[in-house]
Amino acid sequence: MFESRSLHRRRFLAGTAAGAIGAASSVSCVSAARAQAPAGDAVKPEAKLEAKPLPGYVAWKDPNAFIVHSNQTVETKRGLVGSGVVTPINRLFIRNNVNPPPDSIVADRDAWRVEIAGVAGPRTLTLAELKRMGLASVATVLQCSGNGRKYMQDALQPGQKISGTPWTVGAAGCVIWSGVPLKAVVEALGGPVAGAKFVTGTGGEELPAGLKPKDVIVERSVPIATLDTVLLAWEMNGEPIPLAHGGPLRMIVPGYSGVNNIKYVKTVALTEAETDAKIQAASYRMHGVGEKAGPAQPSIWEQPVRSWITAPLEGGAAGRVLVTGVAFGGTNAVARVEVSADGGRTWTDAPFVGPDLGRYAWRLFALPLDLPAGTHVLVSRATDAAGTVQPEDTAPNGGGYSYNGWRGPAVTLRTA
Amino acid sequence: MFESRSLHRRRFLAGTAAGAIGAASSVSCVSAARAQAPAGDAVKPEAKLEAKPLPGYVAWKDPNAFIVHSNQTVETKRGLVGSGVVTPINRLFIRNNVNPPPDSIVADRDAWRVEIAGVAGPRTLTLAELKRMGLASVATVLQCSGNGRKYMQDALQPGQKISGTPWTVGAAGCVIWSGVPLKAVVEALGGPVAGAKFVTGTGGEELPAGLKPKDVIVERSVPIATLDTVLLAWEMNGEPIPLAHGGPLRMIVPGYSGVNNIKYVKTVALTEAETDAKIQAASYRMHGVGEKAGPAQPSIWEQPVRSWITAPLEGGAAGRVLVTGVAFGGTNAVARVEVSADGGRTWTDAPFVGPDLGRYAWRLFALPLDLPAGTHVLVSRATDAAGTVQPEDTAPNGGGYSYNGWRGPAVTLRTA
């Protein structure tokens, strides 16, 4: 892994120098990872991706805000998450593991039923019943476990391969969820059964015919400690959750990566063991590149501390720029963020701006900088409340998960 | 005024009793004010209003979320502001004093120009230039000065009249605005001129022909102390501000009522005196019913402490209900909210839920209550951080402004 990282850095530095000398235009916006490839290669794939139209089930979203990787993977363009802390739903990324259920499940939202198991008095409750049991609201960063995978893929050694969508930074947003605390529901049903160690949620997707259900079902287990924070949510950003984002009811595990937040949740069980569904047992595991994933490896649960710059993404006139970005700490609050305009050699603390929506939300930062004419490599580095500092890079892993390096999303730009 | 208030209370109590005896249905949701009128009168006007379609310029909004009073006054239905603290734009009320400018002004947002005057180095700046000068984000309650006017109108004595849209509680929402602090702009231009006492903003509306400009121009002055908090905002809830809400650029005065937040702002001046535009000098003043408004009377600036219930709005089965609502303190944070299920005789503290977006935002509250079979009058009462308690009622004033009584928006419901 260390070899690979060193190589990445060497290639990165070489790429930056080449960009500085070779760029004909005064405006060049390329990520550090892309800077290392010949210009032709770097530009074409993204241009092709952007041209794909939004899939029909999310056609109501802002058509100009996305890079459509596939029908199930739709990435928010960098810089379009807005400056209001909360990401507008019509610009929020999409990632599904299985096709969404039909629209009919949101025709009568209050009639949606969720089975609560692994409690003293198991019951199936309607959404209407849940709404009378309590109300809480929490802002969380919703982020695909593979957000930033492209930076890992770009740093691989010859012969290595990481499959999966090459997300850069756009498989993430900050959302306010409203619903009932799972804890209130569990307590109303007599509390957890003895020995329960996990909260296991099952999605209501219609499973494709001809496949073993365990191979495709979206069923994830998270540690029972999350019982203190899990929400059964029916609203996002004040609106009923759209089907594409898991409505009518989604299980939200604050601070945990996207896959753990079960859409159209139909069962929530407190269980002794993790589910043996493939998505839990043999996917979303932290394993080496080329190794097989299995239940003994760490599961992709808590999101690591992370930040990236959202503006400027293009060069221009030398002089004053306002460097803005987002920073978050997963299950910890983010405590600090620094910005560098020289690729990480020197750092300046950047102030947070806007309301603090709590430990699971991201914070915006904004730092004015005076950039002389030349090439600048802008990066940001966050530190969480526990003192964990965002690393320069993240060692590649087999699934391309949990990238949180500050080097990958570097913005290289020229000012003149 | 005292006479009028006493009368209102007496009529209210009589109305409630009549409702308890006379209601044939087990489900009745009427405001206290409406309860006093015969059922036929109470129902018809609102049913008629709801039937009006959304005006074309806001046809993109949720058609089911509004009561359309007129082309310029569109009220959010009670209970539809959501449970996510921030009000979705597609459910946010609309109130214009003059027709909105043409769409063309948002075709190239960054080219919008705003003149900054009353500073050492006055200049006209483009929105693109403003974006380089700083970034801040603030959550504020945006509320029409006349929100709740209906409760005043319903309490008038024979012969008295208050003109204006009969808003109940739906001319309000909580919005996250992003833009540059006006203070940063003023400082960059050398600071205020000597003697400046007001911040005066002018809207970019096209004025109707044939009228004296001063009679129709939207130009408001607020005390210069607001220079510490005023934002020149280009985003709301993370999106470019729609034209209907004042895009491309709106002057936001946190804690001040709606009219002070100038849409399509084209001039911001630090001035010695208040503008003599009619909307400042002879409107939005605190004056007695039937009296003429003038500049000697207090201007409608800071919003008073206020709260109301958002659910339940309908009766049903006796038993557990979750009483939810919103509470805010204008320029002060809201510190406490209490709920009563017996029309204000006894009170219980209601916990706040969800993130605290700062002193100018509203907070959500949620209190579980067990309601036996019968008639219940639900009310809420907020207290701000300065200790000011929301009053039972607000003495009527000539413009029907700044209603903040807890009595008016009472919810009367029957459980069986």
PDB file of C-alpha atoms in Angstrom, chain B residues 196-331:
ATOM      1  CA  ALA B 196     -25.461  57.282   8.422  1.00  0.00           C
ATOM      2  CA  LYS B 197     -28.314  55.985  10.552  1.00  0.00           C
ATOM      3  CA  PHE B 198     -30.150  53.618   8.231  1.00  0.00           C
ATOM      4  CA  VAL B 199     -29.593  50.860   5.718  1.00  0.00           C
ATOM      5  CA  THR B 200     -31.901  51.625   2.816  1.00  0.00           C
ATOM      6  CA  GLY B 201     -32.550  48.976   0.175  1.00  0.00           C
ATOM      7  CA  THR B 202     -34.336  49.494  -3.125  1.00  0.00           C
ATOM      8  CA  GLY B 203     -36.011  46.726  -5.088  1.00  0.00           C
ATOM      9  CA  GLY B 204     -35.600  46.220  -8.815  1.00  0.00           C
ATOM     10  CA  GLU B 205     -39.286  45.941  -9.656  1.00  0.00           C
ATOM     11  CA  GLU B 206     -40.443  47.588 -12.867  1.00  0.00           C
ATOM     12  CA  LEU B 207     -42.771  50.297 -11.640  1.00  0.00           C
ATOM     13  CA  PRO B 208     -46.245  50.512 -13.159  1.00  0.00           C
ATOM     14  CA  ALA B 209     -46.637  53.409 -15.581  1.00  0.00           C
ATOM     15  CA  GLY B 210     -48.838  56.337 -14.634  1.00  0.00           C
ATOM     16  CA  LEU B 211     -48.105  56.229 -10.927  1.00  0.00           C
ATOM     17  CA  LYS B 212     -45.720  58.362  -8.904  1.00  0.00           C
ATOM     18  CA  PRO B 213     -42.609  56.202  -8.370  1.00  0.00           C
ATOM     19  CA  LYS B 214     -42.403  57.084  -4.673  1.00  0.00           C
ATOM     20  CA  ASP B 215     -45.913  55.717  -4.236  1.00  0.00           C
ATOM     21  CA  VAL B 216     -45.063  52.258  -5.539  1.00  0.00           C
ATOM     22  CA  ILE B 217     -41.319  51.699  -5.278  1.00  0.00           C
ATOM     23  CA  VAL B 218     -40.287  49.010  -2.827  1.00  0.00           C
ATOM     24  CA  GLU B 219     -37.688  50.873  -0.800  1.00  0.00           C
ATOM     25  CA  ARG B 220     -37.244  50.279   2.900  1.00  0.00           C
ATOM     26  CA  SER B 221     -34.946  51.647   5.585  1.00  0.00           C
ATOM     27  CA  VAL B 222     -33.840  49.700   8.660  1.00  0.00           C
ATOM     28  CA  PRO B 223     -31.628  50.894  11.533  1.00  0.00           C
ATOM     29  CA  ILE B 224     -27.904  50.892  10.781  1.00  0.00           C
ATOM     30  CA  ALA B 225     -27.349  48.516  13.699  1.00  0.00           C
ATOM     31  CA  THR B 226     -28.512  45.797  11.308  1.00  0.00           C
ATOM     32  CA  LEU B 227     -25.311  46.346   9.319  1.00  0.00           C
ATOM     33  CA  ASP B 228     -23.832  43.657  11.594  1.00  0.00           C
ATOM     34  CA  THR B 229     -26.261  41.038  10.308  1.00  0.00           C
ATOM     35  CA  VAL B 230     -27.607  42.062   6.875  1.00  0.00           C
ATOM     36  CA  LEU B 231     -26.772  39.670   4.062  1.00  0.00           C
ATOM     37  CA  LEU B 232     -26.815  40.286   0.322  1.00  0.00           C
ATOM     38  CA  ALA B 233     -28.029  36.805  -0.549  1.00  0.00           C
ATOM     39  CA  TRP B 234     -27.962  34.912  -3.824  1.00  0.00           C
ATOM     40  CA  GLU B 235     -28.998  31.497  -2.520  1.00  0.00           C
ATOM     41  CA  MET B 236     -31.886  30.241  -0.443  1.00  0.00           C
ATOM     42  CA  ASN B 237     -31.805  26.706   0.919  1.00  0.00           C
ATOM     43  CA  GLY B 238     -28.718  26.051  -1.186  1.00  0.00           C
ATOM     44  CA  GLU B 239     -30.279  27.018  -4.512  1.00  0.00           C
ATOM     45  CA  PRO B 240     -30.064  30.208  -6.530  1.00  0.00           C
ATOM     46  CA  ILE B 241     -32.930  32.378  -5.241  1.00  0.00           C
ATOM     47  CA  PRO B 242     -35.909  31.956  -7.582  1.00  0.00           C
ATOM     48  CA  LEU B 243     -37.212  35.152  -9.143  1.00  0.00           C
ATOM     49  CA  ALA B 244     -40.432  34.829  -7.142  1.00  0.00           C
ATOM     50  CA  HIS B 245     -38.435  35.052  -3.928  1.00  0.00           C
ATOM     51  CA  GLY B 246     -36.230  37.940  -4.973  1.00  0.00           C
ATOM     52  CA  GLY B 247     -33.456  36.418  -7.059  1.00  0.00           C
ATOM     53  CA  PRO B 248     -30.878  37.044  -8.316  1.00  0.00           C
ATOM     54  CA  LEU B 249     -30.057  39.090  -5.184  1.00  0.00           C
ATOM     55  CA  ARG B 250     -32.057  39.787  -2.056  1.00  0.00           C
ATOM     56  CA  MET B 251     -31.227  41.917   0.946  1.00  0.00           C
ATOM     57  CA  ILE B 252     -31.870  39.835   4.059  1.00  0.00           C
ATOM     58  CA  VAL B 253     -32.365  41.558   7.414  1.00  0.00           C
ATOM     59  CA  PRO B 254     -32.350  38.712   9.960  1.00  0.00           C
ATOM     60  CA  GLY B 255     -35.220  38.878  12.438  1.00  0.00           C
ATOM     61  CA  TYR B 256     -37.035  41.631  10.545  1.00  0.00           C
ATOM     62  CA  SER B 257     -40.413  41.069   8.937  1.00  0.00           C
ATOM     63  CA  GLY B 258     -40.743  40.206   5.263  1.00  0.00           C
ATOM     64  CA  VAL B 259     -41.132  43.638   3.677  1.00  0.00           C
ATOM     65  CA  ASN B 260     -37.707  44.695   4.931  1.00  0.00           C
ATOM     66  CA  ASN B 261     -36.012  41.911   2.971  1.00  0.00           C
ATOM     67  CA  ILE B 262     -35.726  43.646  -0.387  1.00  0.00           C
ATOM     68  CA  LYS B 263     -36.147  41.457  -3.464  1.00  0.00           C
ATOM     69  CA  TYR B 264     -34.075  41.975  -6.642  1.00  0.00           C
ATOM     70  CA  VAL B 265     -32.152  44.551  -4.659  1.00  0.00           C
ATOM     71  CA  LYS B 266     -30.629  47.132  -6.983  1.00  0.00           C
ATOM     72  CA  THR B 267     -29.434  49.768  -4.511  1.00  0.00           C
ATOM     73  CA  VAL B 268     -28.216  49.552  -0.944  1.00  0.00           C
ATOM     74  CA  ALA B 269     -27.489  52.924   0.624  1.00  0.00           C
ATOM     75  CA  LEU B 270     -26.370  53.938   4.082  1.00  0.00           C
ATOM     76  CA  THR B 271     -28.508  56.980   4.710  1.00  0.00           C
ATOM     77  CA  GLU B 272     -29.004  59.686   7.306  1.00  0.00           C
ATOM     78  CA  ALA B 273     -32.768  59.490   7.098  1.00  0.00           C
ATOM     79  CA  GLU B 274     -35.403  56.901   6.342  1.00  0.00           C
ATOM     80  CA  THR B 275     -36.590  56.853   2.763  1.00  0.00           C
ATOM     81  CA  ASP B 276     -39.712  58.891   2.053  1.00  0.00           C
ATOM     82  CA  ALA B 277     -41.099  56.176  -0.227  1.00  0.00           C
ATOM     83  CA  LYS B 278     -44.719  55.514   0.639  1.00  0.00           C
ATOM     84  CA  ILE B 279     -44.033  51.894   1.646  1.00  0.00           C
ATOM     85  CA  GLN B 280     -41.788  53.246   4.413  1.00  0.00           C
ATOM     86  CA  ALA B 281     -43.354  56.573   5.308  1.00  0.00           C
ATOM     87  CA  ALA B 282     -47.053  55.799   5.142  1.00  0.00           C
ATOM     88  CA  SER B 283     -47.298  52.009   5.225  1.00  0.00           C
ATOM     89  CA  TYR B 284     -46.029  49.335   7.544  1.00  0.00           C
ATOM     90  CA  ARG B 285     -46.482  51.567  10.570  1.00  0.00           C
ATOM     91  CA  MET B 286     -47.909  50.691  13.944  1.00  0.00           C
ATOM     92  CA  HIS B 287     -51.012  52.854  14.141  1.00  0.00           C
ATOM     93  CA  GLY B 288     -54.480  52.582  15.620  1.00  0.00           C
ATOM     94  CA  VAL B 289     -57.396  51.065  13.758  1.00  0.00           C
ATOM     95  CA  GLY B 290     -58.964  53.797  11.634  1.00  0.00           C
ATOM     96  CA  GLU B 291     -56.002  56.150  12.108  1.00  0.00           C
ATOM     97  CA  LYS B 292     -53.824  57.377   9.262  1.00  0.00           C
ATOM     98  CA  ALA B 293     -50.307  55.950   9.124  1.00  0.00           C
ATOM     99  CA  GLY B 294     -47.303  58.257   9.138  1.00  0.00           C
ATOM    100  CA  PRO B 295     -43.576  58.409   9.712  1.00  0.00           C
ATOM    101  CA  ALA B 296     -43.892  59.336  13.371  1.00  0.00           C
ATOM    102  CA  GLN B 297     -45.329  55.922  14.219  1.00  0.00           C
ATOM    103  CA  PRO B 298     -43.091  52.906  14.820  1.00  0.00           C
ATOM    104  CA  SER B 299     -42.030  51.132  11.631  1.00  0.00           C
ATOM    105  CA  ILE B 300     -42.701  47.424  11.224  1.00  0.00           C
ATOM    106  CA  TRP B 301     -39.202  46.081  11.721  1.00  0.00           C
ATOM    107  CA  GLU B 302     -38.369  43.356  14.251  1.00  0.00           C
ATOM    108  CA  GLN B 303     -40.697  40.376  14.468  1.00  0.00           C
ATOM    109  CA  PRO B 304     -42.142  39.693  17.896  1.00  0.00           C
ATOM    110  CA  VAL B 305     -41.853  36.345  19.705  1.00  0.00           C
ATOM    111  CA  ARG B 306     -44.393  33.895  18.354  1.00  0.00           C
ATOM    112  CA  SER B 307     -45.365  30.236  18.052  1.00  0.00           C
ATOM    113  CA  TRP B 308     -48.176  28.108  16.718  1.00  0.00           C
ATOM    114  CA  ILE B 309     -49.166  24.495  16.467  1.00  0.00           C
ATOM    115  CA  THR B 310     -48.710  22.644  13.184  1.00  0.00           C
ATOM    116  CA  ALA B 311     -50.234  19.285  14.225  1.00  0.00           C
ATOM    117  CA  PRO B 312     -52.681  17.841  15.036  1.00  0.00           C
ATOM    118  CA  LEU B 313     -55.156  19.999  13.135  1.00  0.00           C
ATOM    119  CA  GLU B 314     -57.941  17.440  13.114  1.00  0.00           C
ATOM    120  CA  GLY B 315     -59.602  15.411  15.817  1.00  0.00           C
ATOM    121  CA  GLY B 316     -59.875  11.667  15.796  1.00  0.00           C
ATOM    122  CA  ALA B 317     -59.589   8.798  18.211  1.00  0.00           C
ATOM    123  CA  ALA B 318     -59.001   9.656  21.850  1.00  0.00           C
ATOM    124  CA  GLY B 319     -55.535   8.771  23.081  1.00  0.00           C
ATOM    125  CA  ARG B 320     -51.974   9.678  22.237  1.00  0.00           C
ATOM    126  CA  VAL B 321     -51.298  12.596  19.927  1.00  0.00           C
ATOM    127  CA  LEU B 322     -48.037  14.306  19.160  1.00  0.00           C
ATOM    128  CA  VAL B 323     -48.426  18.059  19.327  1.00  0.00           C
ATOM    129  CA  THR B 324     -45.904  19.776  17.090  1.00  0.00           C
ATOM    130  CA  GLY B 325     -45.300  23.364  16.123  1.00  0.00           C
ATOM    131  CA  VAL B 326     -42.852  26.148  15.428  1.00  0.00           C
ATOM    132  CA  ALA B 327     -41.563  28.896  17.714  1.00  0.00           C
ATOM    133  CA  PHE B 328     -39.278  31.855  17.131  1.00  0.00           C
ATOM    134  CA  GLY B 329     -38.161  35.079  18.743  1.00  0.00           C
ATOM    135  CA  GLY B 330     -37.587  37.492  15.861  1.00  0.00           C
ATOM    136  CA  THR B 331     -34.220  39.073  16.574  1.00  0.00           C
TER     137      THR B 331
END
